[in-house]
Structures are given as C-alpha cells and as structure tokens.
Short mmCIF file of C-alpha atoms and ligand atoms in Angstrom, two decimals:
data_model
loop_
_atom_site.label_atom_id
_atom_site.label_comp_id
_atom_site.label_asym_id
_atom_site.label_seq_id
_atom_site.Cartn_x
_atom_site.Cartn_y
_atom_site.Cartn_z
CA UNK O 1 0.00 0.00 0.00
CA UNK O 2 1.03 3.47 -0.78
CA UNK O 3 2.46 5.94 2.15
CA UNK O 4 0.25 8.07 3.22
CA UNK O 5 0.55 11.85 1.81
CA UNK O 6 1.94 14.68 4.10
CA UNK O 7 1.49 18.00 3.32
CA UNK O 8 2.37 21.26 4.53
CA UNK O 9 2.97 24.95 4.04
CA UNK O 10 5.55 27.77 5.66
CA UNK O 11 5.57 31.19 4.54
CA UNK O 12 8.64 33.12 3.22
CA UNK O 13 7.81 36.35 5.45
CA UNK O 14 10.92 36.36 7.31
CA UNK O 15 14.47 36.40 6.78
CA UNK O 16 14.80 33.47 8.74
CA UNK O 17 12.82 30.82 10.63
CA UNK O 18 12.29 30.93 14.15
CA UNK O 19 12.80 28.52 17.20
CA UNK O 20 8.88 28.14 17.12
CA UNK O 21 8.67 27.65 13.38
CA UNK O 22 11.51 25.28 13.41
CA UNK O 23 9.96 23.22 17.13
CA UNK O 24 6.67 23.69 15.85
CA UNK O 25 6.73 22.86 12.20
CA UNK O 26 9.98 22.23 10.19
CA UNK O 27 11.71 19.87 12.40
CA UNK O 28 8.27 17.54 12.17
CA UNK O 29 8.59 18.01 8.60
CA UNK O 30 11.47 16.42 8.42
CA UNK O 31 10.35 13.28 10.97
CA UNK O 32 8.01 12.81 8.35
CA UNK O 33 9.60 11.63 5.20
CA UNK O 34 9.76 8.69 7.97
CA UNK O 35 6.76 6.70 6.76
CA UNK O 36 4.85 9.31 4.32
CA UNK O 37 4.74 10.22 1.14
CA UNK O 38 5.70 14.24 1.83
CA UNK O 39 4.97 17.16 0.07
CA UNK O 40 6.30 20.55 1.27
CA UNK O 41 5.12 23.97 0.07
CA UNK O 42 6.99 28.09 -0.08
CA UNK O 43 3.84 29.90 0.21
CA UNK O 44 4.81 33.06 -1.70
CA UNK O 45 1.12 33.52 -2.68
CA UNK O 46 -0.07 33.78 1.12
CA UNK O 47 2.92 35.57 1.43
CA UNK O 48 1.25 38.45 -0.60
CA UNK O 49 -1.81 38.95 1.19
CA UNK O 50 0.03 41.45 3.05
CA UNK O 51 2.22 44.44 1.62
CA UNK O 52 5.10 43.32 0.43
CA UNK O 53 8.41 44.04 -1.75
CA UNK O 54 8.96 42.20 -4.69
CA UNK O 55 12.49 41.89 -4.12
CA UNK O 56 12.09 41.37 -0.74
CA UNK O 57 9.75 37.76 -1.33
CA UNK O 58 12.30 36.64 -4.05
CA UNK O 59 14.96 36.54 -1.34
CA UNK O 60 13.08 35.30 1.55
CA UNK O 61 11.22 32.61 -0.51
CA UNK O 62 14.96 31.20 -1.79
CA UNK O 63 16.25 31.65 2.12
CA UNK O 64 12.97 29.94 2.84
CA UNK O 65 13.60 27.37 0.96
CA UNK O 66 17.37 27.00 1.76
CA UNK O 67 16.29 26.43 5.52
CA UNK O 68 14.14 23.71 4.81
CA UNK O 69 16.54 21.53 2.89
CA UNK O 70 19.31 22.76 5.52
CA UNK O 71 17.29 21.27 8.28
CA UNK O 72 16.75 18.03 6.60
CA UNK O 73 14.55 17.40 3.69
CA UNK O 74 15.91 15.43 1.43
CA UNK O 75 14.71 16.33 -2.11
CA UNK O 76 14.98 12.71 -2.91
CA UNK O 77 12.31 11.86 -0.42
CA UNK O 78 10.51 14.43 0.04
CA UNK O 79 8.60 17.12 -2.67
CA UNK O 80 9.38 20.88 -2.06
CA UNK O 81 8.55 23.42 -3.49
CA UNK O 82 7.40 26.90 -4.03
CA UNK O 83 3.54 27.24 -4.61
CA UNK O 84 3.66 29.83 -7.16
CA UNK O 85 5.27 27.54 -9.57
CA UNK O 86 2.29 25.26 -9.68
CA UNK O 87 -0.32 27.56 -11.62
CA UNK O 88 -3.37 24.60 -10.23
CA UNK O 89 -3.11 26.52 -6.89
CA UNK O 90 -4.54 29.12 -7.70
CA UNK O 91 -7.05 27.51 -9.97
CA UNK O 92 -8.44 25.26 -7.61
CA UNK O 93 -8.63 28.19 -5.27
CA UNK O 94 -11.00 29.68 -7.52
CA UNK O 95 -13.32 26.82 -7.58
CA UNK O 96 -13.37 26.59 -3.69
CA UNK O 97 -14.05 30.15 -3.34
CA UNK O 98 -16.86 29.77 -5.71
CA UNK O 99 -18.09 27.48 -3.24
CA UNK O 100 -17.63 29.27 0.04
CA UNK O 101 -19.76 31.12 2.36
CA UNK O 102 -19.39 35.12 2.76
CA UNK O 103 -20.17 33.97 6.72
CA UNK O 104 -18.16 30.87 7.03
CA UNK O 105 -14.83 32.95 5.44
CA UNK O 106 -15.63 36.08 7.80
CA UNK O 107 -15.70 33.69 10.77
CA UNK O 108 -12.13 32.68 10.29
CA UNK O 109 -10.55 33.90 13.74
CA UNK O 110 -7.32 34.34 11.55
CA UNK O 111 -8.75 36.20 9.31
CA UNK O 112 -10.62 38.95 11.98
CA UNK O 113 -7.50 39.09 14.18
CA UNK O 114 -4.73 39.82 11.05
CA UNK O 115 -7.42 42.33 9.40
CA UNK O 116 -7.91 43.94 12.91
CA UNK O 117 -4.44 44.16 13.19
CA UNK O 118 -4.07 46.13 9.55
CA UNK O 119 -7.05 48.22 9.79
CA UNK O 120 -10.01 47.60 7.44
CA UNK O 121 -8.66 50.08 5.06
CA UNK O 122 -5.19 48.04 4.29
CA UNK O 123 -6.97 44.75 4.43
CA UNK O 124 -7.36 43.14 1.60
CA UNK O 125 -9.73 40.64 -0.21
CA UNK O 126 -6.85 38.02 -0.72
CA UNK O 127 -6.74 38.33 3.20
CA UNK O 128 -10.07 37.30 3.38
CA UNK O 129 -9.56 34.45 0.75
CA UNK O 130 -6.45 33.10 2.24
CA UNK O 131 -7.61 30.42 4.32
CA UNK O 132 -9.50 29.11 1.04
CA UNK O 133 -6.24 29.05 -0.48
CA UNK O 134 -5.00 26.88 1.83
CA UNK O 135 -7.25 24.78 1.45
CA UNK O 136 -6.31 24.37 -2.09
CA UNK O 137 -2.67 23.72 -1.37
CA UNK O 138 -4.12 20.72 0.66
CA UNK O 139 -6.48 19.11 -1.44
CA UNK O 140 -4.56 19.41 -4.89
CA UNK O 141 -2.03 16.72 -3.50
CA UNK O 142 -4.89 14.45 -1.50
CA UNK O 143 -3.39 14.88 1.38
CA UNK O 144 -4.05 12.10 4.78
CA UNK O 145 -2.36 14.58 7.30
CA UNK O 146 -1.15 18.32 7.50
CA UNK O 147 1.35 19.64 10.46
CA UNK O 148 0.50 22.69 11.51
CA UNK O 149 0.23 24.54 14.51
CA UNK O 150 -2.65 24.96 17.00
CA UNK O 151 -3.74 27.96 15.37
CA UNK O 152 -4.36 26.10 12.33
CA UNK O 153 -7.50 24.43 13.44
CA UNK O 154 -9.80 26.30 12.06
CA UNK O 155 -8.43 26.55 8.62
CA UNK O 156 -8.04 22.73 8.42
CA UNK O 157 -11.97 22.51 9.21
CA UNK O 158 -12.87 24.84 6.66
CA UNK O 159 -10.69 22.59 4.07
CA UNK O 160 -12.30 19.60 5.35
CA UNK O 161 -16.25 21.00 4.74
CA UNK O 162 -15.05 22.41 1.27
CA UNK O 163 -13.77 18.94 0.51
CA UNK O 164 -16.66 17.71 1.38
CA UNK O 165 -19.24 19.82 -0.29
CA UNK O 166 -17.47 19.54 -3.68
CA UNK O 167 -17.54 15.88 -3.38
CA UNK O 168 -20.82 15.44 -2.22
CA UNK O 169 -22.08 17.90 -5.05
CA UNK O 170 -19.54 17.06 -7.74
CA UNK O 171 -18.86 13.28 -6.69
CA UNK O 172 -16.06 11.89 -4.90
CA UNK O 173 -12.81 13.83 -5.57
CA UNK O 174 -10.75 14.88 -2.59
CA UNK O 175 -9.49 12.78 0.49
CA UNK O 176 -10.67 14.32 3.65
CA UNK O 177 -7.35 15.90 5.57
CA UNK O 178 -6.38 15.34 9.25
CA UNK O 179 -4.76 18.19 11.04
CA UNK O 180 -1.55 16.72 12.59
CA UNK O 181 -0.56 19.09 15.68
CA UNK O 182 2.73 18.59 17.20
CA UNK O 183 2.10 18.38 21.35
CA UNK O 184 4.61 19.57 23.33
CA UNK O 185 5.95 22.51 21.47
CA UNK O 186 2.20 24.26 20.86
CA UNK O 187 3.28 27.37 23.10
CA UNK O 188 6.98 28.45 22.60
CA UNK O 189 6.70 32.11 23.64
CA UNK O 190 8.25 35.45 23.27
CA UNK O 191 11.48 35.26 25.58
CA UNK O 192 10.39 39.01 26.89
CA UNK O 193 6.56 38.30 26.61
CA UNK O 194 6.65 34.78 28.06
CA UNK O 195 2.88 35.07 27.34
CA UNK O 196 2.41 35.61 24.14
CA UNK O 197 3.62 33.07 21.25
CA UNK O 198 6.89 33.70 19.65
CA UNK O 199 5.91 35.14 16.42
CA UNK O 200 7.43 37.51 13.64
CA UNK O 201 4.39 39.70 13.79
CA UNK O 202 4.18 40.26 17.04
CA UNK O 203 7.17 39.40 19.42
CA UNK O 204 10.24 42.13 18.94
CA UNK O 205 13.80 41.39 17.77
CA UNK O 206 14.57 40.11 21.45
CA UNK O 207 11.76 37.90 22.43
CA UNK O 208 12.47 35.55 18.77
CA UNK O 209 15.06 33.25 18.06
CA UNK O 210 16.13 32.88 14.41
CA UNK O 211 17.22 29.61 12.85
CA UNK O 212 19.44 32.21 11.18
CA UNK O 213 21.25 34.84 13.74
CA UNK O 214 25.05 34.22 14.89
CA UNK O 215 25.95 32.25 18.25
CA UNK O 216 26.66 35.79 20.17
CA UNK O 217 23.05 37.50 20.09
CA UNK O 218 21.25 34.51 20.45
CA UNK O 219 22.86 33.49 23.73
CA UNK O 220 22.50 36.94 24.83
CA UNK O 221 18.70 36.95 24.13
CA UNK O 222 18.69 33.59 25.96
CA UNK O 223 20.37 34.78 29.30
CA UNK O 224 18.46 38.12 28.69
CA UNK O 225 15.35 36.12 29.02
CA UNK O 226 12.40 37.64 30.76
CA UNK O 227 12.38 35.04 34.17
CA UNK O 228 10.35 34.98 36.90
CA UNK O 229 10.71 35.76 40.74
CA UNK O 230 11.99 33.41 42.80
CA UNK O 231 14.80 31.54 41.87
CA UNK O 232 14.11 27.56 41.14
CA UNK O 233 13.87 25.74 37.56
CA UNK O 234 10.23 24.13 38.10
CA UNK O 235 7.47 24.14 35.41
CA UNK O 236 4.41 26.24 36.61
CA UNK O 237 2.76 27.96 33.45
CA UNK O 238 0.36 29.71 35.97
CA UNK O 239 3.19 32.20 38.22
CA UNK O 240 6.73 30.83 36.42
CA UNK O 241 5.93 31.29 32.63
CA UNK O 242 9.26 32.50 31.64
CA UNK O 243 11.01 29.65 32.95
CA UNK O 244 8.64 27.22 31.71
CA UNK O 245 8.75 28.35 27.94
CA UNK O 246 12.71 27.74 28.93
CA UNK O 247 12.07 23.74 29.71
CA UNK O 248 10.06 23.31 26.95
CA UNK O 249 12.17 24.65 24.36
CA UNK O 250 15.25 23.01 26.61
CA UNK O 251 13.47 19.72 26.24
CA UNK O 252 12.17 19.59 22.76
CA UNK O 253 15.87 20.24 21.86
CA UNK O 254 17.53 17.45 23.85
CA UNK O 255 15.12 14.97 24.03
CA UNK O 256 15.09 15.14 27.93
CA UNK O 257 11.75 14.83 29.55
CA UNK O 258 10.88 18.21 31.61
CA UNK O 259 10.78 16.53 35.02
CA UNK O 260 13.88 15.34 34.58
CA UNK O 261 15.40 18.46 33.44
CA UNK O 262 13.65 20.33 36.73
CA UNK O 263 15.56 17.36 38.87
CA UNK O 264 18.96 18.09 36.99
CA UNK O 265 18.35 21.70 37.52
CA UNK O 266 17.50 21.45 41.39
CA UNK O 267 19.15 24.09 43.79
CA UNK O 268 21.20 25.79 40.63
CA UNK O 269 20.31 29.14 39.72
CA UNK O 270 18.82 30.54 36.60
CA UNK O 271 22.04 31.53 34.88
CA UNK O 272 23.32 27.95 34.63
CA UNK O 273 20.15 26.71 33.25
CA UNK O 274 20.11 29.32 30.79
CA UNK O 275 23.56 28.79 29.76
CA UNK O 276 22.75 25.43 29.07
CA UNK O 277 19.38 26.70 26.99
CA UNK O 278 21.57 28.84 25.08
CA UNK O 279 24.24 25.95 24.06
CA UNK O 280 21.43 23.20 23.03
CA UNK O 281 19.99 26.11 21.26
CA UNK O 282 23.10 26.64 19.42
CA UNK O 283 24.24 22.72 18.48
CA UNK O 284 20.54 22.88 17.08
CA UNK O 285 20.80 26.26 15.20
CA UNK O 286 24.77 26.15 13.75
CA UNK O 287 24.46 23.21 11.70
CA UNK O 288 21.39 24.25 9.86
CA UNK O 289 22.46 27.74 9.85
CA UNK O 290 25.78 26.99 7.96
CA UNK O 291 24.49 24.77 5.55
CA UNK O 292 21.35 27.31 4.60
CA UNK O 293 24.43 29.69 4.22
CA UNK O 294 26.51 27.06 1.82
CA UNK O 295 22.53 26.47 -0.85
CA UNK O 296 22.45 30.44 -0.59
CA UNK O 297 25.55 30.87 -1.86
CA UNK O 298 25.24 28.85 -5.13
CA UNK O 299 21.34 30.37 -5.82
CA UNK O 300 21.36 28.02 -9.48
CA UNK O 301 21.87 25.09 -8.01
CA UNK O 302 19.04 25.94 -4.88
CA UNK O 303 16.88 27.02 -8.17
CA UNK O 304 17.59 24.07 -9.36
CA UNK O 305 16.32 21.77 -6.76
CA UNK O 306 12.94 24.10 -6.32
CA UNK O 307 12.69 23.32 -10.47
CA UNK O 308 12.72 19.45 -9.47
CA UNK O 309 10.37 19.96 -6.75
CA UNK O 310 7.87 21.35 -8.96
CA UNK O 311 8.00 19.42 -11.65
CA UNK O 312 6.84 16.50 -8.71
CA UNK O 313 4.67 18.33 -6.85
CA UNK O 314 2.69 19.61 -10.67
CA UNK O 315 2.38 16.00 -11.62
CA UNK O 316 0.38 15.37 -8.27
CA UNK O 317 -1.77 18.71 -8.68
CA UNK O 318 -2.83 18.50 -12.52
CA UNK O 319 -4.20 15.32 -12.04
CA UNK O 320 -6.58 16.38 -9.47
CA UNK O 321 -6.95 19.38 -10.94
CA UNK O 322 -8.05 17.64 -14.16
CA UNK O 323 -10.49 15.82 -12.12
CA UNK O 324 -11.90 18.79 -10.82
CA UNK O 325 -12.67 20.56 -14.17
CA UNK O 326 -14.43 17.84 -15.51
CA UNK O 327 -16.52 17.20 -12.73
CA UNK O 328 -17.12 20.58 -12.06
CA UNK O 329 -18.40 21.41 -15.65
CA UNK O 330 -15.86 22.79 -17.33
CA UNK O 331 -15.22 22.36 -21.12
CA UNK O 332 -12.27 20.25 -22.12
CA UNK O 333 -10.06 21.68 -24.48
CA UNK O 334 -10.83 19.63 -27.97
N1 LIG R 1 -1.55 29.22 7.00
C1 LIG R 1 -0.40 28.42 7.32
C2 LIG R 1 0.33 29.09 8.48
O1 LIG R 1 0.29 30.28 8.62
C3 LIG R 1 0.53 28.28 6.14
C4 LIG R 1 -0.04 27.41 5.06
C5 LIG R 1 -0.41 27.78 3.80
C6 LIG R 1 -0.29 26.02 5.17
N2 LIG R 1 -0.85 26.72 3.10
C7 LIG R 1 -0.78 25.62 3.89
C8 LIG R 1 -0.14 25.09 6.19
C9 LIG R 1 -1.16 24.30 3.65
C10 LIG R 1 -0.51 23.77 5.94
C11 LIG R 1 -1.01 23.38 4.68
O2 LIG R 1 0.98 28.38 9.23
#
C-alpha cells in the first residue's frame, strides 16, 4: 500500500525561521519523510496577502527554501517546493471560493484578528480568501495529514467541509485531511513576553530566536530572558511562565523529559540553566544555519532543486486538478 501523503505549508515572510517555526513545524517536517509520502510547500502567494516588496519575497522565498533543505529534507524523499510555480493553486482556489460562504470565510478567527491588526482600510480581499487558499494547497495533493500549529485548526476545518461539499455535489474527488498538531511545542513564547507566542508579527527582535542569527546574540537573548521571581527551575505555566517556555524549548531540543530536566536543575540558579538553553539552542541552530548559508551561496543550483520539486509536486496537482474541471463542468479543451 502506498504511504500516506503529508502536506504542509511555511511562509517566506521572514528572513529566517524561528525557534517556534523550526519546534513547531519544520523539524516535524522532516520526521516525516519517515513513513509518508511528503509534500512541502513556499507559500509566496499567502505571502502576498500582506504588503510586500517584490524583491524582498524573491529573497526570503529562496532563504525559505534554503532552511528547509538545511534542516533536513531530502529532495529525494521528500517534494518541495514553491507554490507559485504550480499555476493549479490558484485555480483550484477559484473553484473553492466559488463554493464558500461570505459567513463561514468572515468567521475565520485568523482572518478577523490579522485584518484587525491592519485596519479595514489596508486589508485586503486576498486576506479574506487566504484560508481558502489553503485549502487548495491541501487538497490538490490528497493529502491524509497536514502539520500545523494549534492555530491552524480552524483553517483545516474549513478545508475539510469544502472537501466535502465539492464531493458530495460534484462526486467523490478529494481525500478528507487530518490536522496533525505537534504536542509539546504548541506554546513556545516570546522570551520578553513569556505570554504571548513567539511570532514575527508580534514578538520584537529580542523575544524571537532565528534559525538564522550568529551564536553571540542569540545566547544573549537567551540569558536576557524575561524570568520569573523566585529563583528555582520548576514548570508552573500559571506564576513561572518565563522559565517554563525555557524547559520546553530546553526539552524539545535534547530529548530530555521536563521533570527530569527540573531534577537536573534542582538548587542551581537561573544563569546555569540558561547557559545550558543557550548551548542546546546553538548545536541545534549552527548546523542548519551553515548549511542554509553554503545552498544560498550557489542560488542556481538551490533554483535548481525548487525546479525538481515542482516538476513533482505539478504531476500530483494536474491530475486532481483535471479531475476537478471535468466534474465541475468545465469544457475540455478539444
Ligand atoms: N496558513 C499556514 C500558516 O500560517 C501556512 C499554510 C499555507 C499552510 N498553506 C498551507 C499550512 C497548507 C498547511 C497546509 O501556518
């Protein structure tokens, strides 16, 4: 029997991933050429929902790109790619849209907390479509599971009705997706906002750690951490939230159950366990960062392998997407 398909999407809106993309998202990616048949998407056209520079997406989509294959996928195994090189995104986006609610879009929490963020006058409609997108990336490959994040819920709900109500209108067409949310590593947080989730858009320069930045300021952000009062390493979300987004992220890097780590760590003070954050951080970080560094510097060759991934990944879409136009009326071209 055939693997079942993986797929996912990361957006190029950085210059470099963070700790809670890389916990959260790419280093599952990469567990999961282990036993599936993986597909892994540059989403340049969510990317432009929100202004942008052209130049600016060229280079982050190639750096985006560059990380992923730096942390471990292995274009033999695995399919990646960059989503505007498969034109059957968008076109099956179309379709879906055709077929989606004014209310069921407008009740995307995503959607009403990035458009209150902009202001209605600088949101725009592809805002508002963006989850249906999404959706698109998802069903063109059939996809059994998708990693995401938490926050993801909601858009992997909307892809599953959508899936549905084509088929049941249209006839059987698209496998019904499973979200696939990585536990442990849901809430990595800002390191100076220990509440709020580490995240480009919201977190500044010193709560984020980037796959990308050099050993010096990221161990300085690490011992510059935002801790707690009191001095002892124990996990309490409730009054010790700085130290406990510490343990998880020093656990999901070395393997070692939290517990243990809060044993290890008994009677020691902060500034040793944050010493130690900062070095598991940085065996994590270095490797990936110098090879990202090494498929930068030759940008053909990285091209190159983005070229292969398409022509893969296209193969997968066109034949649903040829599915779809004939079932969904469309005129075939004599
Ligand atoms: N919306 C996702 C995020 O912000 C990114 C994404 C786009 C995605 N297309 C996808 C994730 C398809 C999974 C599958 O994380």
């Amino acid at each position: 029997m055939a693997s079942p398909r993986v797929l996912s999407g990361i957006q190029p809106t950085a210059d470099s991933f963070h700790l809670g993309n890389y916990l959260g998202a790419v280093r599952q990616y990469v567990a999961m050429q282990e036993g599936y048949d993986a597909f892994y998407c540059v989403v340049d056209l969510h990317a432009i929902t929100v202004e942008y520079q052209a130049e600016v997406l060229r280079r982050r989509s190639r750096v985006a790109a560059a990380q992923l294959f730096a942390a471990g996928l292995d274009p033999d195994r695995s399919t990646v790619f960059v989503q505007s090189h498969v034109r059957e995104h968008t076109e099956l986006a179309w379709v879906l849209i055709c077929l989606t609610g004014m209310g069921e879009a407008g009740r995307m929490t995503q959607f009403k907390d990035k458009s209150a963020r902009y202001g209605e006058g600088s949101t725009g409609v592809g805002l508002f479509t963006y989850p249906i997108l999404q959706a698109a990336d998802i069903l063109l490959y059939q996809a059994n599971k998708v990693p995401v994040g938490a926050d993801q819920k909601q858009h992997l709900e909307l892809t599953r009705d959508l899936a549905q109500r084509f088929n049941h209108r249209f006839g059987e067409t698209f496998t019904l997706p499973e979200p696939y949310i990585v536990k442990g590593v849901e809430k990595i947080t800002d390191l100076q906002d220990p509440l709020a989730k580490m995240s480009k858009s919201s977190s500044s320069p010193a709560g984020i750690l980037d796959l990308l930045e050099q050993p010096g300021p990221l161990r300085k952000k690490i011992m510059r951490a935002v801790t707690d009062t009191g001095s002892e390493i124990v996990f309490d979300e409730e009054n010790k939230p700085g130290i406990a987004n510490l343990l998880r992220i020093q656990s999901a890097l070395t393997g070692t159950p939290i517990p243990e780590l809060e044993a290890r760590y008994a009677g020691q003070g902060y500034g040793t366990f944050k010493k130690d954050v900062a070095e598991a951080v940085e065996e994590t970080f270095a490797p990936i960062r110098e090879r990202t560094e090494k498929l930068l510097a030759d940008e053909a060759a990285l091209d190159r392998m983005l070229a292969a991934g398409a022509v893969k990944a296209r193969a997968v879409a066109a034949e649903t997407m040829e599915k779809v136009r004939d079932r969904a009326g469309f005129l075939p071209v004599a």
